[in-house]
Amino acid sequence: MKRNNATPGNEDQYKQKNSKDSLMDNEVIYEFGGPIGAIGLILFSHFIMIYLWVSLEFHDGNVFYPSGFTDIWPWLVRVFGLWYQYALPTVESVKIYGTFILIEVLLAMFIPGLKIKGLPVPSENGKQLEYNCNAIHSWYILLSLVIFLQYFKIWSLASVIDNFAPLITTAILGANILSIILYISAFLTNKTHRMSGNHIYDFFMGASLNPRFFNIDLKMWAEVRVSWALLFFLTLSAAVKQYETIGEISAEMFIVVLAHFLYANACHKGEHCIPTTWDIFYEKWGWMIIYWNLAGVPFVYSFQSRFILKHHPIGNGAFLNTILIILLLLAYYVFDTANAQKNQFRMIEYGTYVKRNTFPQLPWGVLENPRYLNTEHGNKLLIDGWYRYARKIHYTADTLMALIWGLSCGYSHFLPFFYVCFFTGMIIHRYLRDQHRCKKKYGKDWEKYCKIVPYVFIPYIY
Ligand code: NDP
């Protein structure tokens, strides 16, 4: 395959050919409903974490709401009263969360890894930042450490779930403090980028593009190593607690442990594909991403494992559980290979592709001589592999996995399905944002691509 002009080694041509990228990189547009939407999302994101915890602890995991208009205030006072009474940070919660963050920082700083160059950054005169992709090694070191501590009874992972309530607030505070520090330091170091001038919106979307702590790209670090690793350890902690309480790990608990392991593992093993993605190239590191990486993803997405812990036995039965495991593995296969096909196609195009033997390497993850569409922009668009059938089939697979997390909790309650509802809304919004951006970037070539691959989520249906 011929290499694209936007190769990392070809910065002058990059500047000339991708002035469109540069224009888009500087263009300020209000997304997420602008400043009002940002305030709404900040409030919602805090509230939902507390609400889900109160529901599981005090309402048996049921939806609960004010009985009428006049009850709204007393209802809120009660919810926040419970939070204030039981969920303020403790020495233990700060120790657990702080130790986890510290270990992740040290591993990211000192473990050798694969060096990958990102795309030339328009706002830094086409400079290419280097990324030390050592997440997979850090991930296995961390897993071994936890297993060692657990096996030799030095520290039990169950203490994480035992401290869940104060941990929520510790994570919320940590995420907010870090967001404020990052926002102010972007001004102090003159690293602000694509600012709207509205502080609320800019704080929400972020001020700096690629903030670094020594050699660590904080945005990539948090996306891969904090959110998904913490989610997995929270779920594993629920499994350990279940084992300590009833002497076994239920099939339903096994399903969520497997699901969260696969997801966290996929993020770590695919870290080297991330430096050339839109998230790194374009998205700034603001409150939205910081909060959801440091607090939202682990503490909201782990609802199912805590639900299963509290509602044993779920009673799905062997047949349904087997179906769920098979469906989970199939959905994961599509999710993993679709992401791998596109990311590795892009890496080959940018000249950053490196074959890695990280587990699991699935068949059809890398396409040999795939068909693609040339564009005026210079980038190529893949129209082969999964991308022959639907443009966002990996979103569908991800949504199916989210549904399986919910189904592993049975059908008696709605809240285990909150995640799949939330995820569906979020991913559709993400699709619309991406569609909008790609239309702008590729113009009529994007329309051509959409004609060649007309389906978005489900082949031959939509
Ligand atoms: P994509 O992986 O679909 O990336 C979109 C970008 O890929 C486009 O902007 C374009 O960028 C490039 N692209 C699109 N189509 C093609 C093509 N045919 N050929 C080559 N390049 C193409 O989206 P995301 O980054 O949103 O998602 C990645 C994964 O992460 C998904 O599986 C998603 O489900 C998951 N995810 C999960 C979340 C969660 O909370 N659980 C949150 C967000 C995502 P360009 O042309 O500029 O290279």
Coordinates of C-alpha atoms and ligand atoms in Angstrom, one line a residue:
M1 CA 0.0 0.0 0.0
K2 CA 1.3 3.5 -0.9
R3 CA 1.9 5.7 2.1
N4 CA -0.1 8.8 2.6
N5 CA 1.5 12.3 2.4
A6 CA 0.5 12.9 6.0
T7 CA 3.2 10.5 7.3
P8 CA 4.9 11.4 10.5
G9 CA 8.2 11.6 8.7
N10 CA 6.9 14.2 6.2
E11 CA 6.1 17.3 8.2
D12 CA 6.4 20.0 5.5
Q13 CA 4.1 18.2 3.1
Y14 CA 1.8 17.6 6.1
K15 CA 1.5 21.3 6.8
Q16 CA 0.7 22.1 3.2
K17 CA -1.7 19.3 2.5
N18 CA -3.5 19.3 5.8
S19 CA -4.3 23.0 6.2
K20 CA -7.9 21.8 6.4
D21 CA -7.0 19.8 9.5
S22 CA -5.4 22.9 10.9
L23 CA -8.5 25.0 10.2
M24 CA -10.7 22.4 11.8
D25 CA -8.3 22.2 14.7
N26 CA -8.7 25.9 15.4
E27 CA -12.4 26.2 14.8
V28 CA -14.5 26.9 17.9
I29 CA -17.9 25.3 17.8
Y30 CA -20.3 24.8 20.7
E31 CA -21.0 21.2 21.3
F32 CA -22.9 19.4 24.0
G33 CA -25.4 22.4 24.1
G34 CA -22.7 25.0 24.8
P35 CA -22.3 26.5 28.3
I36 CA -25.8 25.6 29.5
G37 CA -25.4 22.0 28.3
A38 CA -22.0 21.9 30.0
I39 CA -23.5 23.0 33.4
G40 CA -26.3 20.4 32.9
L41 CA -23.8 17.6 32.2
I42 CA -21.6 18.6 35.1
L43 CA -24.5 18.5 37.5
F44 CA -25.9 15.3 36.0
S45 CA -22.6 13.5 36.1
H46 CA -22.2 14.2 39.8
F47 CA -25.8 13.4 40.6
I48 CA -25.9 10.1 38.8
M49 CA -23.0 8.6 40.7
I50 CA -24.6 9.5 44.0
Y51 CA -28.0 8.4 42.9
L52 CA -26.9 5.0 41.8
W53 CA -25.1 4.4 45.1
V54 CA -28.1 5.6 47.2
S55 CA -30.4 3.3 45.1
L56 CA -28.3 0.2 45.7
E57 CA -27.6 0.9 49.3
F58 CA -31.0 2.2 50.5
H59 CA -33.6 1.2 47.9
D60 CA -32.5 -2.3 46.9
G61 CA -31.3 -1.1 43.5
N62 CA -34.7 0.3 42.5
V63 CA -35.5 3.5 40.8
F64 CA -36.6 6.1 43.4
Y65 CA -38.0 9.6 42.9
P66 CA -39.9 12.3 44.6
S67 CA -43.5 11.6 45.2
G68 CA -44.6 15.0 43.9
F69 CA -43.5 18.5 43.1
T70 CA -43.4 19.6 46.7
D71 CA -41.4 16.6 47.6
I72 CA -38.5 17.5 45.3
W73 CA -36.6 19.6 47.8
P74 CA -37.0 17.1 50.8
W75 CA -36.0 14.3 48.4
L76 CA -32.8 16.0 47.4
V77 CA -32.0 16.8 51.0
R78 CA -32.4 13.2 51.8
V79 CA -30.2 11.9 48.9
F80 CA -27.4 14.4 49.6
G81 CA -27.9 13.8 53.4
L82 CA -27.2 10.1 52.9
W83 CA -24.2 11.0 50.8
Y84 CA -22.9 13.4 53.4
Q85 CA -23.5 10.9 56.2
Y86 CA -21.9 7.9 54.6
A87 CA -19.8 8.8 51.6
L88 CA -17.3 11.5 52.6
P89 CA -13.7 10.5 51.9
T90 CA -11.9 8.6 54.6
V91 CA -8.2 8.0 55.3
E92 CA -8.7 4.4 53.9
S93 CA -10.4 5.6 50.7
V94 CA -7.8 8.3 50.0
K95 CA -5.1 5.6 50.6
I96 CA -6.7 3.1 48.1
Y97 CA -7.4 5.7 45.4
G98 CA -4.2 7.5 45.9
T99 CA -2.1 4.4 45.9
F100 CA -3.8 3.2 42.7
I101 CA -3.1 6.5 40.9
L102 CA 0.5 6.6 42.2
I103 CA 1.3 3.1 41.0
E104 CA -0.3 3.8 37.6
V105 CA 1.8 7.0 37.3
L106 CA 5.0 5.3 38.3
L107 CA 4.4 2.4 36.0
A108 CA 3.7 4.8 33.1
M109 CA 6.8 6.7 33.8
F110 CA 9.4 4.0 34.3
I111 CA 8.4 0.8 32.5
P112 CA 10.0 0.6 29.0
G113 CA 7.5 0.5 26.2
L114 CA 7.0 0.8 22.5
K115 CA 7.7 4.3 21.3
I116 CA 5.0 5.6 18.9
K117 CA 4.8 9.0 17.3
G118 CA 1.5 10.8 17.2
L119 CA 0.2 12.8 14.2
P120 CA 1.8 16.2 13.5
V121 CA -0.1 18.6 15.8
P122 CA -1.2 21.7 13.8
S123 CA -1.2 24.0 16.9
E124 CA 2.5 23.0 17.6
N125 CA 3.7 23.6 14.0
G126 CA 3.3 20.0 13.0
K127 CA 5.4 18.7 15.9
Q128 CA 5.0 15.0 16.6
L129 CA 4.7 14.0 20.2
E130 CA 6.2 10.7 21.3
Y131 CA 4.2 8.2 23.3
N132 CA 5.8 5.5 25.5
C133 CA 3.2 2.7 25.0
N134 CA 3.9 0.6 28.1
A135 CA 0.2 0.1 29.2
I136 CA 0.1 -3.6 28.5
H137 CA 3.2 -4.2 30.6
S138 CA 1.9 -2.0 33.4
W139 CA -1.5 -3.8 33.2
Y140 CA 0.1 -7.2 33.8
I141 CA 2.4 -5.9 36.5
L142 CA -0.6 -4.4 38.3
L143 CA -2.7 -7.6 37.9
S144 CA 0.2 -9.7 39.2
L145 CA 0.7 -7.4 42.2
V146 CA -3.0 -7.6 43.1
I147 CA -3.1 -11.4 42.8
F148 CA 0.1 -11.6 44.9
L149 CA -1.3 -9.4 47.7
Q150 CA -4.6 -11.3 47.7
Y151 CA -3.0 -14.8 47.5
F152 CA -0.6 -14.1 50.4
K153 CA -3.3 -12.3 52.4
I154 CA -1.2 -9.2 52.6
W155 CA -4.2 -7.0 51.4
S156 CA -7.6 -8.0 50.3
L157 CA -9.1 -6.6 47.1
A158 CA -12.5 -6.8 48.9
S159 CA -11.5 -3.7 50.9
V160 CA -12.1 -1.7 47.7
I161 CA -15.8 -2.6 47.6
D162 CA -16.0 -2.2 51.4
N163 CA -14.9 1.4 50.9
F164 CA -17.1 2.1 47.8
A165 CA -19.0 5.0 49.3
P166 CA -16.1 7.1 50.4
L167 CA -14.2 6.1 47.3
I168 CA -16.9 7.7 45.1
T169 CA -16.4 11.0 46.7
T170 CA -12.6 10.7 46.7
A171 CA -12.7 10.1 43.0
I172 CA -15.2 13.0 42.4
L173 CA -13.0 15.3 44.4
G174 CA -9.8 14.0 42.7
A175 CA -11.3 14.5 39.2
N176 CA -12.6 18.1 40.0
I177 CA -9.3 19.2 41.6
L178 CA -7.3 17.8 38.7
S179 CA -9.6 19.6 36.2
I180 CA -9.2 22.9 38.0
I181 CA -5.4 22.5 38.2
L182 CA -5.2 21.6 34.5
Y183 CA -7.4 24.5 33.5
I184 CA -5.5 27.1 35.4
S185 CA -2.1 25.7 34.5
A186 CA -3.0 25.8 30.8
F187 CA -3.3 29.6 31.2
L188 CA -0.2 29.9 33.3
T189 CA 2.0 28.0 30.8
N190 CA 0.4 29.6 27.8
K191 CA -0.8 26.2 26.5
T192 CA -4.5 27.1 25.9
H193 CA -5.9 26.0 22.6
R194 CA -9.2 26.5 20.6
M195 CA -10.8 28.6 23.4
S196 CA -14.3 29.9 23.1
G197 CA -13.8 32.6 25.7
N198 CA -16.6 31.3 27.9
H199 CA -14.9 29.9 31.0
I200 CA -17.7 27.4 31.8
Y201 CA -17.6 25.8 28.3
D202 CA -13.8 26.0 28.1
F203 CA -13.4 24.4 31.5
F204 CA -15.8 21.6 30.4
M205 CA -14.1 20.9 27.1
G206 CA -10.6 21.6 28.4
A207 CA -8.0 24.3 27.8
S208 CA -4.9 22.3 26.7
L209 CA -4.7 19.6 24.1
N210 CA -1.8 17.4 25.2
P211 CA -1.0 18.1 28.8
R212 CA 2.0 16.1 30.0
F213 CA 3.5 15.1 33.3
F214 CA 7.1 14.3 32.7
N215 CA 7.0 11.8 29.8
I216 CA 3.3 10.8 30.4
D217 CA 0.6 12.0 28.1
L218 CA -2.1 12.5 30.7
K219 CA -5.0 12.3 28.4
M220 CA -4.0 8.9 27.0
W221 CA -2.9 7.7 30.4
A222 CA -6.2 8.4 32.1
E223 CA -8.3 7.0 29.2
V224 CA -6.5 3.7 29.2
R225 CA -5.1 3.1 32.6
V226 CA -7.4 4.8 35.1
S227 CA -10.9 4.4 33.9
W228 CA -10.9 0.8 32.6
A229 CA -8.3 -0.6 35.0
L230 CA -10.2 0.8 38.0
L231 CA -13.5 -0.5 36.6
F232 CA -12.0 -4.0 36.3
F233 CA -10.6 -3.9 39.9
L234 CA -13.9 -2.6 41.3
T235 CA -15.7 -5.5 39.6
L236 CA -13.0 -8.0 40.7
S237 CA -13.3 -6.6 44.2
A238 CA -17.0 -7.4 44.1
A239 CA -16.2 -10.9 43.0
V240 CA -13.6 -11.4 45.8
K241 CA -16.2 -10.0 48.3
Q242 CA -18.8 -12.5 47.0
Y243 CA -16.3 -15.3 47.4
E244 CA -15.5 -14.3 50.9
T245 CA -19.2 -14.0 51.8
I246 CA -20.8 -17.0 50.2
G247 CA -17.8 -19.2 49.4
E248 CA -18.3 -19.1 45.6
I249 CA -18.4 -16.8 42.6
S250 CA -21.7 -16.9 40.9
A251 CA -22.0 -17.4 37.1
E252 CA -23.5 -13.9 36.8
M253 CA -20.6 -12.4 38.6
F254 CA -18.2 -14.4 36.4
I255 CA -19.9 -12.8 33.3
V256 CA -19.3 -9.2 34.5
V257 CA -15.7 -10.0 35.6
L258 CA -15.0 -11.5 32.1
A259 CA -16.7 -8.6 30.4
H260 CA -14.8 -6.0 32.3
F261 CA -11.5 -7.9 31.9
L262 CA -11.9 -8.1 28.2
Y263 CA -12.7 -4.4 27.9
A264 CA -9.9 -3.2 30.1
N265 CA -7.5 -5.6 28.5
A266 CA -8.5 -4.4 25.0
C267 CA -7.7 -0.8 26.0
H268 CA -4.3 -1.7 27.3
K269 CA -3.3 -4.0 24.5
G270 CA -4.4 -1.5 21.9
E271 CA -2.8 1.6 23.5
H272 CA -0.3 1.9 20.6
C273 CA -3.2 2.5 18.2
I274 CA -4.4 5.5 20.2
P275 CA -1.8 8.2 19.5
T276 CA -3.0 8.6 15.9
T277 CA -6.7 8.8 16.8
W278 CA -9.1 11.8 16.9
D279 CA -9.2 11.6 20.7
I280 CA -5.5 12.4 21.0
F281 CA -5.2 14.6 17.9
Y282 CA -8.3 16.8 18.5
E283 CA -10.1 16.4 21.9
K284 CA -8.8 18.6 24.7
W285 CA -8.3 17.3 28.2
G286 CA -11.1 19.0 30.0
W287 CA -13.5 18.4 32.8
M288 CA -15.7 16.1 30.7
I289 CA -13.0 13.6 29.9
I290 CA -11.1 13.9 33.2
Y291 CA -14.2 13.4 35.3
W292 CA -15.5 10.4 33.3
N293 CA -12.1 8.8 33.2
L294 CA -11.2 9.3 36.9
A295 CA -14.7 8.9 38.4
G296 CA -17.6 8.3 36.1
V297 CA -16.6 5.3 34.1
P298 CA -15.3 3.1 37.0
F299 CA -18.0 4.1 39.6
V300 CA -21.0 4.2 37.3
Y301 CA -20.1 1.3 35.0
S302 CA -19.4 -1.0 38.0
F303 CA -23.1 -0.9 39.1
Q304 CA -23.8 -4.4 37.7
S305 CA -21.1 -6.1 39.7
R306 CA -22.2 -4.4 42.9
F307 CA -25.9 -5.2 42.1
I308 CA -25.0 -8.9 41.6
L309 CA -23.1 -8.9 44.9
K310 CA -26.2 -7.5 46.8
H311 CA -28.8 -9.6 45.0
H312 CA -27.3 -13.1 45.1
P313 CA -28.8 -15.4 43.8
I314 CA -29.7 -13.7 40.6
G315 CA -31.1 -16.9 39.2
N316 CA -30.6 -16.5 35.5
G317 CA -30.0 -20.2 35.1
A318 CA -27.3 -22.1 33.3
F319 CA -28.9 -21.9 29.9
L320 CA -29.2 -18.1 29.9
N321 CA -25.8 -17.6 31.4
T322 CA -24.2 -19.7 28.7
I323 CA -26.1 -17.7 26.0
L324 CA -24.8 -14.5 27.6
I325 CA -21.2 -15.7 27.7
I326 CA -21.4 -16.8 24.0
L327 CA -23.0 -13.5 23.0
L328 CA -20.4 -11.5 25.0
L329 CA -17.5 -13.3 23.3
L330 CA -19.1 -12.8 19.9
A331 CA -19.8 -9.1 20.5
Y332 CA -16.3 -8.7 21.9
Y333 CA -14.8 -10.3 18.8
V334 CA -16.6 -7.8 16.5
F335 CA -15.7 -4.9 18.8
D336 CA -12.0 -5.9 19.0
T337 CA -11.5 -6.8 15.3
A338 CA -13.4 -3.8 13.9
N339 CA -11.4 -1.4 16.0
A340 CA -8.2 -3.3 15.2
Q341 CA -8.9 -3.3 11.4
K342 CA -9.4 0.4 11.2
N343 CA -6.7 1.4 13.7
Q344 CA -4.1 -0.8 12.1
F345 CA -5.1 0.3 8.6
R346 CA -4.6 3.9 9.7
M347 CA -1.2 3.0 11.4
I348 CA 0.0 1.3 8.2
E349 CA -1.0 4.4 6.3
Y350 CA 0.8 6.7 8.7
G351 CA 3.8 4.4 8.8
T352 CA 3.5 3.8 12.6
Y353 CA 2.2 0.2 12.3
V354 CA 4.1 -2.3 14.5
K355 CA 3.0 -5.9 14.9
R356 CA 2.5 -6.7 18.6
N357 CA 1.7 -10.1 20.1
T358 CA -0.4 -8.8 22.9
F359 CA -3.2 -11.1 24.1
P360 CA -5.6 -11.8 22.4
Q361 CA -4.6 -11.4 18.8
L362 CA -7.8 -12.4 17.0
P363 CA -8.2 -13.6 13.4
W364 CA -9.2 -10.9 10.9
G365 CA -7.8 -8.1 13.1
V366 CA -5.4 -7.0 10.4
L367 CA -6.5 -6.9 6.8
E368 CA -4.1 -7.9 4.1
N369 CA -4.3 -5.5 1.1
P370 CA -7.7 -4.1 2.0
R371 CA -9.9 -2.2 -0.4
Y372 CA -10.0 1.5 0.4
L373 CA -11.3 4.8 -1.0
N374 CA -8.8 7.6 -1.8
T375 CA -9.9 11.1 -0.8
E376 CA -8.8 14.6 -1.8
H377 CA -7.8 15.2 1.7
G378 CA -5.1 12.6 1.4
N379 CA -6.3 10.1 4.0
K380 CA -7.8 6.8 2.8
L381 CA -11.1 5.4 4.0
L382 CA -11.3 1.7 4.6
I383 CA -14.1 -0.1 2.8
D384 CA -13.1 -3.6 3.6
G385 CA -13.3 -6.1 6.5
W386 CA -16.1 -5.0 8.9
Y387 CA -16.2 -1.6 7.2
R388 CA -17.7 -3.3 4.1
Y389 CA -20.8 -4.0 6.1
A390 CA -21.4 -1.0 8.5
R391 CA -19.5 2.2 9.3
K392 CA -19.9 1.9 13.1
I393 CA -20.4 -1.8 13.7
H394 CA -18.0 -1.5 16.6
Y395 CA -20.4 0.9 18.3
T396 CA -23.2 -1.8 17.9
A397 CA -20.9 -4.5 19.4
D398 CA -20.1 -2.2 22.3
T399 CA -23.8 -1.5 22.9
L400 CA -24.5 -5.3 22.8
M401 CA -21.8 -5.8 25.4
A402 CA -23.4 -3.1 27.6
L403 CA -26.8 -4.9 27.2
I404 CA -25.2 -8.2 28.3
W405 CA -23.8 -6.5 31.5
G406 CA -27.4 -5.5 32.3
L407 CA -28.9 -8.9 31.4
S408 CA -26.4 -10.6 33.8
C409 CA -28.3 -8.9 36.6
G410 CA -31.6 -10.6 35.6
Y411 CA -34.8 -8.7 34.7
S412 CA -36.3 -7.6 38.0
H413 CA -34.8 -4.1 38.1
F414 CA -34.3 -1.3 35.6
L415 CA -31.1 0.3 37.0
P416 CA -28.7 -2.5 35.8
F417 CA -29.9 -1.4 32.3
F418 CA -29.2 2.3 33.0
Y419 CA -25.7 1.8 31.6
V420 CA -26.9 0.5 28.2
C421 CA -29.4 3.3 27.9
F422 CA -26.8 5.9 28.8
F423 CA -24.2 4.3 26.5
T424 CA -26.6 4.2 23.6
G425 CA -27.4 7.9 23.9
M426 CA -23.7 8.8 24.4
I427 CA -22.5 6.7 21.5
I428 CA -25.3 8.0 19.1
H429 CA -24.2 11.5 20.0
R430 CA -20.6 10.6 19.4
Y431 CA -21.5 9.1 16.1
L432 CA -23.3 12.4 15.1
R433 CA -20.2 14.4 16.2
D434 CA -17.9 12.2 14.2
Q435 CA -20.2 12.2 11.2
H436 CA -20.3 16.0 11.2
R437 CA -16.5 16.2 11.5
C438 CA -15.8 13.6 8.8
K439 CA -18.3 15.3 6.4
K440 CA -16.3 18.5 6.9
K441 CA -13.0 16.9 6.6
Y442 CA -13.6 14.7 3.5
G443 CA -16.4 16.6 1.8
K444 CA -17.8 14.8 -1.2
D445 CA -15.5 11.9 -0.6
W446 CA -17.4 11.2 2.6
E447 CA -20.7 11.2 0.7
K448 CA -19.1 8.7 -1.7
Y449 CA -17.9 6.6 1.2
C450 CA -21.5 6.6 2.7
K451 CA -22.9 5.4 -0.7
I452 CA -20.4 2.5 -0.8
V453 CA -21.0 1.6 2.8
P454 CA -24.6 2.8 3.4
Y455 CA -25.3 1.1 6.7
V456 CA -24.1 2.6 10.0
F457 CA -24.8 0.3 12.9
I458 CA -26.5 -2.9 11.6
P459 CA -25.6 -4.3 8.2
Y460 CA -28.6 -4.4 5.8
I461 CA -30.9 -2.8 8.4
Y462 CA -29.6 0.7 9.4
Ligands
NDP1 P1 -14.0 5.3 15.7 O1 -13.1 4.2 16.1 O2 -15.1 5.0 14.7 O3 -13.2 6.5 15.1 C1 -13.7 7.5 14.2 C2 -12.6 8.0 13.4 O4 -12.0 7.0 12.6 C3 -13.1 9.0 12.3 O5 -13.2 10.3 12.9 C4 -12.1 8.9 11.2 O6 -10.9 9.6 11.7 C5 -11.7 7.4 11.3 N1 -12.5 6.6 10.3 C6 -13.8 6.5 10.3 N2 -14.2 5.6 9.3 C7 -13.0 5.2 8.7 C8 -12.7 4.3 7.7 N3 -13.7 3.7 7.0 N4 -11.4 4.1 7.4 C9 -10.4 4.8 8.0 N5 -10.7 5.6 9.0 C10 -11.9 5.8 9.4 O7 -14.7 5.9 16.9 P2 -14.4 6.2 18.4 O8 -13.0 6.7 18.6 O9 -15.5 7.0 18.9 O10 -14.5 4.7 19.1 C11 -13.5 3.7 19.3 C12 -14.1 2.6 20.2 O11 -14.2 3.1 21.5 C13 -15.5 2.1 19.8 O12 -15.5 0.7 19.8 C14 -16.4 2.7 20.8 O13 -17.5 1.9 21.0 C15 -15.5 2.8 22.0 N6 -15.9 3.9 22.9 C16 -16.4 3.5 24.2 C17 -16.8 4.4 25.1 C18 -17.3 4.0 26.4 O14 -17.5 4.8 27.3 N7 -17.4 2.7 26.7 C19 -16.7 5.9 24.8 C20 -16.2 6.2 23.5 C21 -15.9 5.2 22.6 P3 -9.8 10.1 10.7 O15 -10.3 10.0 9.3 O16 -9.5 11.5 11.1 O17 -8.6 9.2 10.9

